[in-house]
Amino acid sequence: MHYNFFLSDPHFTHTNILGFKDKDGLLLRGSRFSSIEEHDNFIIDSINKRVRIQDKIYIMGDVVIHKKALPILERINTKKRILLLGN
């Protein structure tokens, strides 16, 4: 048996995402990450705590800042990754 997981807007390798703020001026991703690598590792580690090799993960929109960064997805446990384009 497999499970389907859904994730949106991880913004892997998108350095500027760490500075994005909401309407109140608060950092959207919080101040918990000192680098984009720490951010990316946190997301991937969180996914890998749940997703198994037989599971599917659907990643919707804003996956990476540039397609050359797509190999980062190989670090996710499952081989069944479905990417849906974002803006």
Short mmCIF file of N, CA, C and O in Angstrom, two decimals, residues 15-66:
data_model
loop_
_atom_site.label_atom_id
_atom_site.label_comp_id
_atom_site.label_asym_id
_atom_site.label_seq_id
_atom_site.Cartn_x
_atom_site.Cartn_y
_atom_site.Cartn_z
N THR A 15 17.10 31.70 -2.43
CA THR A 15 17.70 32.46 -1.32
C THR A 15 16.81 33.61 -0.85
O THR A 15 16.65 33.84 0.35
N ASN A 16 16.22 34.34 -1.77
CA ASN A 16 15.42 35.52 -1.40
C ASN A 16 14.16 35.19 -0.61
O ASN A 16 13.61 36.06 0.07
N ILE A 17 13.68 33.93 -0.67
CA ILE A 17 12.47 33.55 0.05
C ILE A 17 12.64 33.77 1.56
O ILE A 17 11.68 34.04 2.27
N LEU A 18 13.86 33.70 2.03
CA LEU A 18 14.11 33.86 3.47
C LEU A 18 13.81 35.28 3.93
O LEU A 18 13.60 35.51 5.12
N GLY A 19 13.77 36.23 3.00
CA GLY A 19 13.49 37.62 3.36
C GLY A 19 12.07 38.07 3.07
O GLY A 19 11.71 39.21 3.38
N PHE A 20 11.22 37.21 2.51
CA PHE A 20 9.84 37.59 2.19
C PHE A 20 9.06 37.82 3.48
O PHE A 20 9.16 37.06 4.44
N LYS A 21 8.26 38.89 3.47
CA LYS A 21 7.48 39.27 4.66
C LYS A 21 6.00 39.32 4.35
O LYS A 21 5.59 39.53 3.22
N ASP A 22 5.20 39.15 5.39
CA ASP A 22 3.75 39.27 5.24
C ASP A 22 3.34 40.73 5.37
O ASP A 22 4.19 41.62 5.51
N LYS A 23 2.05 41.00 5.34
CA LYS A 23 1.56 42.39 5.38
C LYS A 23 1.91 43.11 6.67
O LYS A 23 1.93 44.33 6.72
N ASP A 24 2.20 42.36 7.73
CA ASP A 24 2.56 42.96 9.01
C ASP A 24 4.07 43.10 9.18
O ASP A 24 4.55 43.52 10.23
N GLY A 25 4.82 42.73 8.14
CA GLY A 25 6.26 42.86 8.19
C GLY A 25 6.99 41.69 8.83
O GLY A 25 8.19 41.76 9.08
N LEU A 26 6.27 40.60 9.10
CA LEU A 26 6.88 39.42 9.71
C LEU A 26 7.40 38.49 8.61
O LEU A 26 6.76 38.33 7.57
N LEU A 27 8.54 37.88 8.84
CA LEU A 27 9.12 36.96 7.87
C LEU A 27 8.20 35.76 7.68
O LEU A 27 7.78 35.13 8.65
N LEU A 28 7.88 35.45 6.43
CA LEU A 28 6.99 34.34 6.13
C LEU A 28 7.57 33.00 6.53
O LEU A 28 6.84 32.10 6.96
N ARG A 29 8.84 32.83 6.37
CA ARG A 29 9.49 31.56 6.74
C ARG A 29 10.09 31.64 8.13
O ARG A 29 10.84 30.77 8.55
N GLY A 30 9.77 32.69 8.84
CA GLY A 30 10.32 32.86 10.18
C GLY A 30 11.79 33.22 10.13
O GLY A 30 12.37 33.38 9.07
N SER A 31 12.38 33.36 11.28
CA SER A 31 13.80 33.70 11.34
C SER A 31 14.62 32.48 11.73
O SER A 31 15.75 32.60 12.17
N ARG A 32 14.06 31.32 11.54
CA ARG A 32 14.70 30.09 12.00
C ARG A 32 15.83 29.61 11.13
O ARG A 32 16.62 28.78 11.54
N PHE A 33 15.91 30.09 9.87
CA PHE A 33 16.93 29.60 8.95
C PHE A 33 18.02 30.63 8.73
O PHE A 33 17.75 31.77 8.38
N SER A 34 19.26 30.20 8.90
CA SER A 34 20.38 31.11 8.69
C SER A 34 20.90 31.05 7.26
O SER A 34 21.69 31.89 6.86
N SER A 35 20.42 30.06 6.48
CA SER A 35 20.85 29.94 5.08
C SER A 35 19.78 29.17 4.31
O SER A 35 18.95 28.47 4.89
N ILE A 36 19.83 29.28 2.99
CA ILE A 36 18.88 28.55 2.16
C ILE A 36 19.16 27.05 2.24
O ILE A 36 18.23 26.23 2.17
N GLU A 37 20.40 26.66 2.46
CA GLU A 37 20.73 25.24 2.62
C GLU A 37 20.06 24.67 3.87
O GLU A 37 19.54 23.54 3.84
N GLU A 38 20.08 25.44 4.95
CA GLU A 38 19.41 25.00 6.18
C GLU A 38 17.90 24.88 5.94
O GLU A 38 17.26 23.92 6.40
N HIS A 39 17.34 25.83 5.25
CA HIS A 39 15.92 25.82 4.87
C HIS A 39 15.58 24.56 4.07
O HIS A 39 14.65 23.82 4.39
N ASP A 40 16.36 24.32 3.02
CA ASP A 40 16.11 23.17 2.15
C ASP A 40 16.27 21.85 2.90
O ASP A 40 15.45 20.94 2.75
N ASN A 41 17.30 21.74 3.72
CA ASN A 41 17.52 20.53 4.50
C ASN A 41 16.37 20.26 5.46
O ASN A 41 15.95 19.12 5.65
N PHE A 42 15.86 21.32 6.08
CA PHE A 42 14.73 21.18 7.00
C PHE A 42 13.51 20.61 6.28
O PHE A 42 12.86 19.68 6.76
N ILE A 43 13.20 21.15 5.11
CA ILE A 43 12.03 20.68 4.35
C ILE A 43 12.23 19.23 3.93
O ILE A 43 11.33 18.39 4.11
N ILE A 44 13.37 18.91 3.37
CA ILE A 44 13.62 17.54 2.91
C ILE A 44 13.62 16.56 4.08
O ILE A 44 13.03 15.48 3.99
N ASP A 45 14.25 16.91 5.18
CA ASP A 45 14.25 16.03 6.35
C ASP A 45 12.83 15.81 6.87
O ASP A 45 12.47 14.69 7.26
N SER A 46 12.02 16.86 6.86
CA SER A 46 10.62 16.75 7.31
C SER A 46 9.83 15.82 6.39
O SER A 46 9.03 15.00 6.87
N ILE A 47 10.04 15.95 5.10
CA ILE A 47 9.36 15.06 4.14
C ILE A 47 9.79 13.63 4.37
O ILE A 47 8.96 12.71 4.44
N ASN A 48 11.09 13.41 4.50
CA ASN A 48 11.63 12.05 4.61
C ASN A 48 11.24 11.35 5.91
O ASN A 48 11.34 10.13 6.00
N LYS A 49 10.78 12.09 6.89
CA LYS A 49 10.28 11.46 8.12
C LYS A 49 8.95 10.77 7.89
O LYS A 49 8.54 9.92 8.67
N ARG A 50 8.25 11.14 6.81
CA ARG A 50 6.92 10.60 6.52
C ARG A 50 6.84 9.76 5.25
O ARG A 50 6.15 8.77 5.20
N VAL A 51 7.51 10.21 4.20
CA VAL A 51 7.38 9.59 2.88
C VAL A 51 8.29 8.37 2.77
O VAL A 51 9.45 8.41 3.15
N ARG A 52 7.70 7.27 2.27
CA ARG A 52 8.45 6.04 2.06
C ARG A 52 8.66 5.81 0.57
O ARG A 52 8.04 6.46 -0.26
N ILE A 53 9.51 4.88 0.24
CA ILE A 53 9.89 4.63 -1.16
C ILE A 53 8.67 4.34 -2.04
O ILE A 53 8.62 4.73 -3.19
N GLN A 54 7.64 3.67 -1.51
CA GLN A 54 6.48 3.30 -2.31
C GLN A 54 5.42 4.41 -2.39
O GLN A 54 4.44 4.28 -3.12
N ASP A 55 5.61 5.49 -1.66
CA ASP A 55 4.64 6.59 -1.65
C ASP A 55 4.84 7.51 -2.85
O ASP A 55 5.88 7.50 -3.50
N LYS A 56 3.81 8.32 -3.11
CA LYS A 56 3.89 9.36 -4.14
C LYS A 56 3.86 10.71 -3.45
O LYS A 56 3.14 10.89 -2.46
N ILE A 57 4.62 11.65 -3.99
CA ILE A 57 4.54 13.02 -3.50
C ILE A 57 4.26 13.94 -4.67
O ILE A 57 4.92 13.87 -5.71
N TYR A 58 3.24 14.75 -4.51
CA TYR A 58 2.87 15.75 -5.50
C TYR A 58 3.39 17.09 -4.98
O TYR A 58 3.04 17.50 -3.87
N ILE A 59 4.23 17.74 -5.77
CA ILE A 59 4.79 19.02 -5.37
C ILE A 59 4.22 20.07 -6.31
O ILE A 59 4.48 20.05 -7.51
N MET A 60 3.44 20.97 -5.75
CA MET A 60 2.66 21.91 -6.55
C MET A 60 3.25 23.31 -6.50
O MET A 60 3.27 23.94 -5.45
N GLY A 61 3.73 23.74 -7.62
CA GLY A 61 4.13 25.13 -7.79
C GLY A 61 5.37 25.55 -7.04
O GLY A 61 5.67 25.06 -5.97
N ASP A 62 6.12 26.42 -7.64
CA ASP A 62 7.29 27.06 -7.04
C ASP A 62 8.20 26.05 -6.33
O ASP A 62 8.54 26.19 -5.16
N VAL A 63 8.59 25.04 -7.06
CA VAL A 63 9.41 23.97 -6.50
C VAL A 63 10.85 24.44 -6.30
O VAL A 63 11.40 24.31 -5.21
N VAL A 64 11.45 24.96 -7.36
CA VAL A 64 12.81 25.48 -7.30
C VAL A 64 12.86 26.83 -7.99
O VAL A 64 11.98 27.16 -8.78
N ILE A 65 13.88 27.61 -7.72
CA ILE A 65 14.02 28.91 -8.34
C ILE A 65 14.52 28.79 -9.77
O ILE A 65 14.21 29.60 -10.62
N HIS A 66 15.26 27.73 -10.08
CA HIS A 66 15.77 27.50 -11.43
C HIS A 66 15.84 26.00 -11.67
O HIS A 66 16.20 25.24 -10.77
#
